[in-house]
mmCIF file of C-alpha atoms and ligand atoms in Angstrom:
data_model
loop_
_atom_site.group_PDB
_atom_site.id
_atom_site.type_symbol
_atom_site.label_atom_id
_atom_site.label_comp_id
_atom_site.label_asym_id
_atom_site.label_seq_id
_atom_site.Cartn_x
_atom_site.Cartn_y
_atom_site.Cartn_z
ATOM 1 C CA UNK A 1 46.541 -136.143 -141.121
ATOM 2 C CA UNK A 2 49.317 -138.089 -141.331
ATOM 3 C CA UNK A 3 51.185 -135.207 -142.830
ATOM 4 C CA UNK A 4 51.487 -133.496 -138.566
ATOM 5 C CA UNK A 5 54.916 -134.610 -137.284
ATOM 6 C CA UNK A 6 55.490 -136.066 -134.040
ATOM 7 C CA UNK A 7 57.805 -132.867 -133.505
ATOM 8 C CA UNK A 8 54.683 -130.348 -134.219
ATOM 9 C CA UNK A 9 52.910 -131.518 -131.377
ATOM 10 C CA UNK A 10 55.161 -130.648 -128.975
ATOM 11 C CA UNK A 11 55.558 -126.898 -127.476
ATOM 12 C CA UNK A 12 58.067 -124.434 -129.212
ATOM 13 C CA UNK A 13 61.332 -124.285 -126.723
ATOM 14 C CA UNK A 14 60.142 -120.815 -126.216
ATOM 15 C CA UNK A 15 56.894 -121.789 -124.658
ATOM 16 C CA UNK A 16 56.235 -122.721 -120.956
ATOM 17 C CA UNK A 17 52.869 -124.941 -119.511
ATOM 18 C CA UNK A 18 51.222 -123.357 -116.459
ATOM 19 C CA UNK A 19 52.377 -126.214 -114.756
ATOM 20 C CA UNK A 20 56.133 -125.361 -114.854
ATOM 21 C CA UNK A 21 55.369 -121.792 -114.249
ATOM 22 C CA UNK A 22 53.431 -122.839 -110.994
ATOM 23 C CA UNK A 23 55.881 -125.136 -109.927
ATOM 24 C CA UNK A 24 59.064 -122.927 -110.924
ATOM 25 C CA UNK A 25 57.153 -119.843 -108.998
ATOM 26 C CA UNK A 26 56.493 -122.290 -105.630
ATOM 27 C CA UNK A 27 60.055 -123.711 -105.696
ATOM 28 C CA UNK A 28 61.704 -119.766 -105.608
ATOM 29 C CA UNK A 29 58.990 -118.893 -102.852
ATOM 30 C CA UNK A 30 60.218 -121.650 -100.829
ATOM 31 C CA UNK A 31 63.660 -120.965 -101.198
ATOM 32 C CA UNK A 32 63.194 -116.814 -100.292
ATOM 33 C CA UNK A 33 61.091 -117.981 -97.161
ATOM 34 C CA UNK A 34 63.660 -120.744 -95.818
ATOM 35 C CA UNK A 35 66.603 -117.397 -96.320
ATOM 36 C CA UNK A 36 64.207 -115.067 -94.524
ATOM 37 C CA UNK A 37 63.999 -117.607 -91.572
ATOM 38 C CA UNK A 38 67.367 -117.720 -91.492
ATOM 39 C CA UNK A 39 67.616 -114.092 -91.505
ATOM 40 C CA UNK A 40 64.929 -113.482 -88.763
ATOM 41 C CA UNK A 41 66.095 -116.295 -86.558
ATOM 42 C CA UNK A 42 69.724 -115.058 -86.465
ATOM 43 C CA UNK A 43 68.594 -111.275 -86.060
ATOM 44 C CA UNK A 44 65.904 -111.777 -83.985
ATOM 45 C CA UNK A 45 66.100 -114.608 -81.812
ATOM 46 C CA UNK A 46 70.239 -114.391 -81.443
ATOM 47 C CA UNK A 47 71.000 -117.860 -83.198
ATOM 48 C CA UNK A 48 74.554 -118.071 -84.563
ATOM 49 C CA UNK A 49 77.185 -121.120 -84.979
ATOM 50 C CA UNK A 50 79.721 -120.600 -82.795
ATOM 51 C CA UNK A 51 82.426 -118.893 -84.312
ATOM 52 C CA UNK A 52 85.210 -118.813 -81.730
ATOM 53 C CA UNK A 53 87.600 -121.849 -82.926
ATOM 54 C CA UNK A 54 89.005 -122.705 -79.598
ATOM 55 C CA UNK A 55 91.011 -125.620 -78.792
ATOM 56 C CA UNK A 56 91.759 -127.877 -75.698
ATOM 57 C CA UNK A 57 93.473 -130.732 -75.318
ATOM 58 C CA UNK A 58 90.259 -132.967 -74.231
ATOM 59 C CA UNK A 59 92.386 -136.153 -72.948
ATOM 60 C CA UNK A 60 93.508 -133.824 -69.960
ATOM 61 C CA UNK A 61 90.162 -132.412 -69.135
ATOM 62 C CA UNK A 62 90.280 -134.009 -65.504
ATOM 63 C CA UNK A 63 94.159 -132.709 -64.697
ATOM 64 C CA UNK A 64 93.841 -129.321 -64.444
ATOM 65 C CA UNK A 65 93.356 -126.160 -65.973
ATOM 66 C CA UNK A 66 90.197 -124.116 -66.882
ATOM 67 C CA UNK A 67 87.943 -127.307 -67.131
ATOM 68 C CA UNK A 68 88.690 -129.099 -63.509
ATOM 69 C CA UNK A 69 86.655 -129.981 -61.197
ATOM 70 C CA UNK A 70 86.520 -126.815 -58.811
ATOM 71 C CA UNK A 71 86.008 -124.473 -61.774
ATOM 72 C CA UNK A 72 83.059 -126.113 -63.330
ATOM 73 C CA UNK A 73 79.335 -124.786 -62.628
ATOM 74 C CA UNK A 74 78.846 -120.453 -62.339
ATOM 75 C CA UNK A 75 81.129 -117.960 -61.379
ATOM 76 C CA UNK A 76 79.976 -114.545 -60.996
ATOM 77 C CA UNK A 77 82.839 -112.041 -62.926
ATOM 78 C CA UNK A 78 83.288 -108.409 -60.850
ATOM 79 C CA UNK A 79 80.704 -107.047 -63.724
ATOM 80 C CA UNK A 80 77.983 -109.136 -63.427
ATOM 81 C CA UNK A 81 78.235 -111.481 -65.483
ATOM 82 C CA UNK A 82 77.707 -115.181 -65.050
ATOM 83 C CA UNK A 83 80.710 -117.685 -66.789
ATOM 84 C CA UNK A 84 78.914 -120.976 -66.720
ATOM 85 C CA UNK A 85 81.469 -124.118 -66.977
ATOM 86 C CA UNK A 86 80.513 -127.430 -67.999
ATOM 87 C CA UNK A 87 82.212 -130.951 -68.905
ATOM 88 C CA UNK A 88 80.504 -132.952 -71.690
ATOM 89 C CA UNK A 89 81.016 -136.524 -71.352
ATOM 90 C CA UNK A 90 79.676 -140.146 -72.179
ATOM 91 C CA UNK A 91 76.576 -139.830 -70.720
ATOM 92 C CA UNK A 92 76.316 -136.935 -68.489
ATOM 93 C CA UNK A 93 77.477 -133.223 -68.395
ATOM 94 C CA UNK A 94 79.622 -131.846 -65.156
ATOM 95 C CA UNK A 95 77.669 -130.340 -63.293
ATOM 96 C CA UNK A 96 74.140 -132.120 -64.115
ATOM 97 C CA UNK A 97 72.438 -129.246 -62.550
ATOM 98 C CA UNK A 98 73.469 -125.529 -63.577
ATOM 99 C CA UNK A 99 72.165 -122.914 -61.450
ATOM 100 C CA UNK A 100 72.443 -118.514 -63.709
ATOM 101 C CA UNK A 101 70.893 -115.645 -62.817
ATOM 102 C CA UNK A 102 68.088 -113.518 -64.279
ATOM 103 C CA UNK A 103 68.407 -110.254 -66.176
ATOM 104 C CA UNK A 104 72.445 -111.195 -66.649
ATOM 105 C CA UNK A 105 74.183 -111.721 -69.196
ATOM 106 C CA UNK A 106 75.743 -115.352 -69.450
ATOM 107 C CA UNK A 107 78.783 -116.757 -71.006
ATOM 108 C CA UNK A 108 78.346 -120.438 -70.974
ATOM 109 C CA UNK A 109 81.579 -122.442 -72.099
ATOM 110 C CA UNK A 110 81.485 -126.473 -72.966
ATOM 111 C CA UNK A 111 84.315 -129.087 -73.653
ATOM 112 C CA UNK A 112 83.594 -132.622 -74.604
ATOM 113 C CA UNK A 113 86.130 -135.090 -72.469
ATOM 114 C CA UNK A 114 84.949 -138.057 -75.182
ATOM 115 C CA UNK A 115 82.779 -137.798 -77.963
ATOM 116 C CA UNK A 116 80.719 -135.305 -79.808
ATOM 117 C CA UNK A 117 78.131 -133.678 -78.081
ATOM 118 C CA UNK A 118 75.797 -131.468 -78.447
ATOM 119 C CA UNK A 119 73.086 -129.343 -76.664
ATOM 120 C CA UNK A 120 70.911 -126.967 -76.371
ATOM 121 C CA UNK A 121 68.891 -125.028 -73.485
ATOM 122 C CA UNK A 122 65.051 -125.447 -73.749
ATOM 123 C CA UNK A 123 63.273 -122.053 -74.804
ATOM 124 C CA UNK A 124 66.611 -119.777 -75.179
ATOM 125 C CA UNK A 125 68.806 -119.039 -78.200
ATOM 126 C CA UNK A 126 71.434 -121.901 -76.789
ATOM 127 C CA UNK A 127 71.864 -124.416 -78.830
ATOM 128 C CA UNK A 128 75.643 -126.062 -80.069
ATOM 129 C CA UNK A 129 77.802 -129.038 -80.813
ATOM 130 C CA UNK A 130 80.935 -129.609 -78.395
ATOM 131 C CA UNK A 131 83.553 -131.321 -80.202
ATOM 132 C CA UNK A 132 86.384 -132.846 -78.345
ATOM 133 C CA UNK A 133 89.431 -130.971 -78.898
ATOM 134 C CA UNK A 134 87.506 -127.516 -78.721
ATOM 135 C CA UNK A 135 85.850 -125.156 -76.462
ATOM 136 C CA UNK A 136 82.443 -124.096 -77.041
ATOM 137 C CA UNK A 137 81.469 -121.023 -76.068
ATOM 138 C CA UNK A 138 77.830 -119.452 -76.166
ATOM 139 C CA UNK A 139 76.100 -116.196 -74.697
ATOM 140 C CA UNK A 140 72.590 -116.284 -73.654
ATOM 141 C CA UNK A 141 70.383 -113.914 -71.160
ATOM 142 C CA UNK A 142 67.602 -116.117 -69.008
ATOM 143 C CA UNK A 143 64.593 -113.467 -68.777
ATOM 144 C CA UNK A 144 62.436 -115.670 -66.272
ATOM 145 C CA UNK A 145 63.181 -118.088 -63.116
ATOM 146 C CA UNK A 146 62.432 -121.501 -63.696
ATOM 147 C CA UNK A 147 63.767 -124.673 -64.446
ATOM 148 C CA UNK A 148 64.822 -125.765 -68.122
ATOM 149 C CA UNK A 149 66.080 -129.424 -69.616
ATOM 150 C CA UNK A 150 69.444 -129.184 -71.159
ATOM 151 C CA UNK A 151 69.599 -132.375 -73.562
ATOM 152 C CA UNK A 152 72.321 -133.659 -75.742
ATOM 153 C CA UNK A 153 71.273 -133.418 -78.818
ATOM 154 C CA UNK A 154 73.919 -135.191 -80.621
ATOM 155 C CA UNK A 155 73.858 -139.125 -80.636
ATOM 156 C CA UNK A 156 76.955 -139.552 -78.644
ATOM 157 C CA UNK A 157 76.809 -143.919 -77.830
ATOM 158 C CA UNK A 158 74.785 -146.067 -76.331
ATOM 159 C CA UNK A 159 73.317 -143.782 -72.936
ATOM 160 C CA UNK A 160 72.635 -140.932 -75.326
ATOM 161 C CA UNK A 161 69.065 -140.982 -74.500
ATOM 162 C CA UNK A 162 69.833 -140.613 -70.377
ATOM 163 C CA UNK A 163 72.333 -137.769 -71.400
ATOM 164 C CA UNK A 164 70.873 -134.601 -70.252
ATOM 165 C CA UNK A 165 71.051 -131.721 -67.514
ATOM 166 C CA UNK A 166 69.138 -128.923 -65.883
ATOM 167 C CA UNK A 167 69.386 -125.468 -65.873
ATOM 168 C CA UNK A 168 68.020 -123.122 -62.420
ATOM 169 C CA UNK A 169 67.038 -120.043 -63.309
ATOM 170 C CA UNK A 170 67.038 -117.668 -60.030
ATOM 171 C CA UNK A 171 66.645 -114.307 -59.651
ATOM 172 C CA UNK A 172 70.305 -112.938 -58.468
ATOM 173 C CA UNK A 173 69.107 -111.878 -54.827
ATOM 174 C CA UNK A 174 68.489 -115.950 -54.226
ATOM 175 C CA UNK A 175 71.774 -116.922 -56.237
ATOM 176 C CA UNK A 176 73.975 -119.477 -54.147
ATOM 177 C CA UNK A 177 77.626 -117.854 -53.536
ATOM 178 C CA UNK A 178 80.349 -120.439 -52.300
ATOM 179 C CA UNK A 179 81.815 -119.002 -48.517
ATOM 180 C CA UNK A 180 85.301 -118.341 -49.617
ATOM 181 C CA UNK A 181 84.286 -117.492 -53.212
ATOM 182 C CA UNK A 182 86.871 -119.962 -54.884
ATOM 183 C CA UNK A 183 84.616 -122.624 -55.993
ATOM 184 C CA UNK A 184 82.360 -122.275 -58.811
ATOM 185 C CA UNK A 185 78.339 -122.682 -57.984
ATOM 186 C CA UNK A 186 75.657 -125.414 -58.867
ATOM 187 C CA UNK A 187 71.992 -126.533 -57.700
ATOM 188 C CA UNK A 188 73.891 -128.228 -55.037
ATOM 189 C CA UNK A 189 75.781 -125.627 -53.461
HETATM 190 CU CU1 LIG B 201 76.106 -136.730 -75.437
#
């Protein structure tokens, strides 16, 4: 009796409990189905980090270039396609109201004129950060008209929460075109 070591009575190294195997087989399961979400969400649904390292000087937003005010909201290019514009900025984006197309592809290009930023476009493959010094630059296609919330998703100061725009989806035959075709279009136009 007193002859069985405290040693003895624990398993060989060799040997595993049920327990372990259980808990070692759930752990690798997890870990293959969070990959394979990754794998179908970026194959199937179109959701990638924006690779295109851009830069813009974001203190001189407001002064001219790509980002002022007469280029920001939709163009239509000679293809098709719609280039969507838009100013981030403590608390509201520029234009608050985006108006794209149907059935066209869209290029949709953010800078941030303060702070981090971020945001996405309810029930589409948009979703990014806009950090000030860079341009962020997504591609989406809107299937169906309608009206979607564009949040920020990124706490960005105190009127975070009231930070937020909308996105009109028309189909092309009702899409607004400015007169002289210079000025880029929004809800308001
Ligand atoms: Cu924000």
């Amino acid at each position: 009796m007193a002859e069985i070591s405290a040693a003895a009575k624990l398993p060989s190294s060799g040997d595993k409990l049920p327990s372990e195997n259980l808990w070692a087989g759930s752990m690798t399961a997890i870990a293959l189905l969070l990959v394979g979400v990754v794998i179908y969400t970026s194959a199937h649904w179109g959701f990638h980090p924006p690779s295109q390292v851009e830069t813009i000087d974001s203190t001189a937003l407001h002064t001219g270039g790509e980002f002022s005010e007469a280029n920001l909201g939709t163009v239509i290019a000679p293809d098709g396609s719609a280039l969507v514009r838009v100013v981030a900025q403590q608390y509201a984006f520029v234009p608050s109201c985006l108006v794209v197309p149907t059935g066209t592809p869209v290029t949709i290009r953010l800078a941030s004129a303060d702070a981090v930023h971020g945001f996405l476009i309810q029930g589409t493959n948009v979703n990014a950060m806009v950090v000030p010094g860079y341009v962020t630059t997504v591609h989406t296609t809107f299937k169906d008209p309608g009206e979607r919330l564009m949040p920020c998703h990124e706490y960005c100061g105190v009127g975070h929460q009231a930070m937020w725009a909308r996105v009109r989806v028309v189909e092309p035959s009702s899409f607004p075109t400015d007169a002289d075709k210079q000025k880029a279009v929004n809800c308001a136009s």
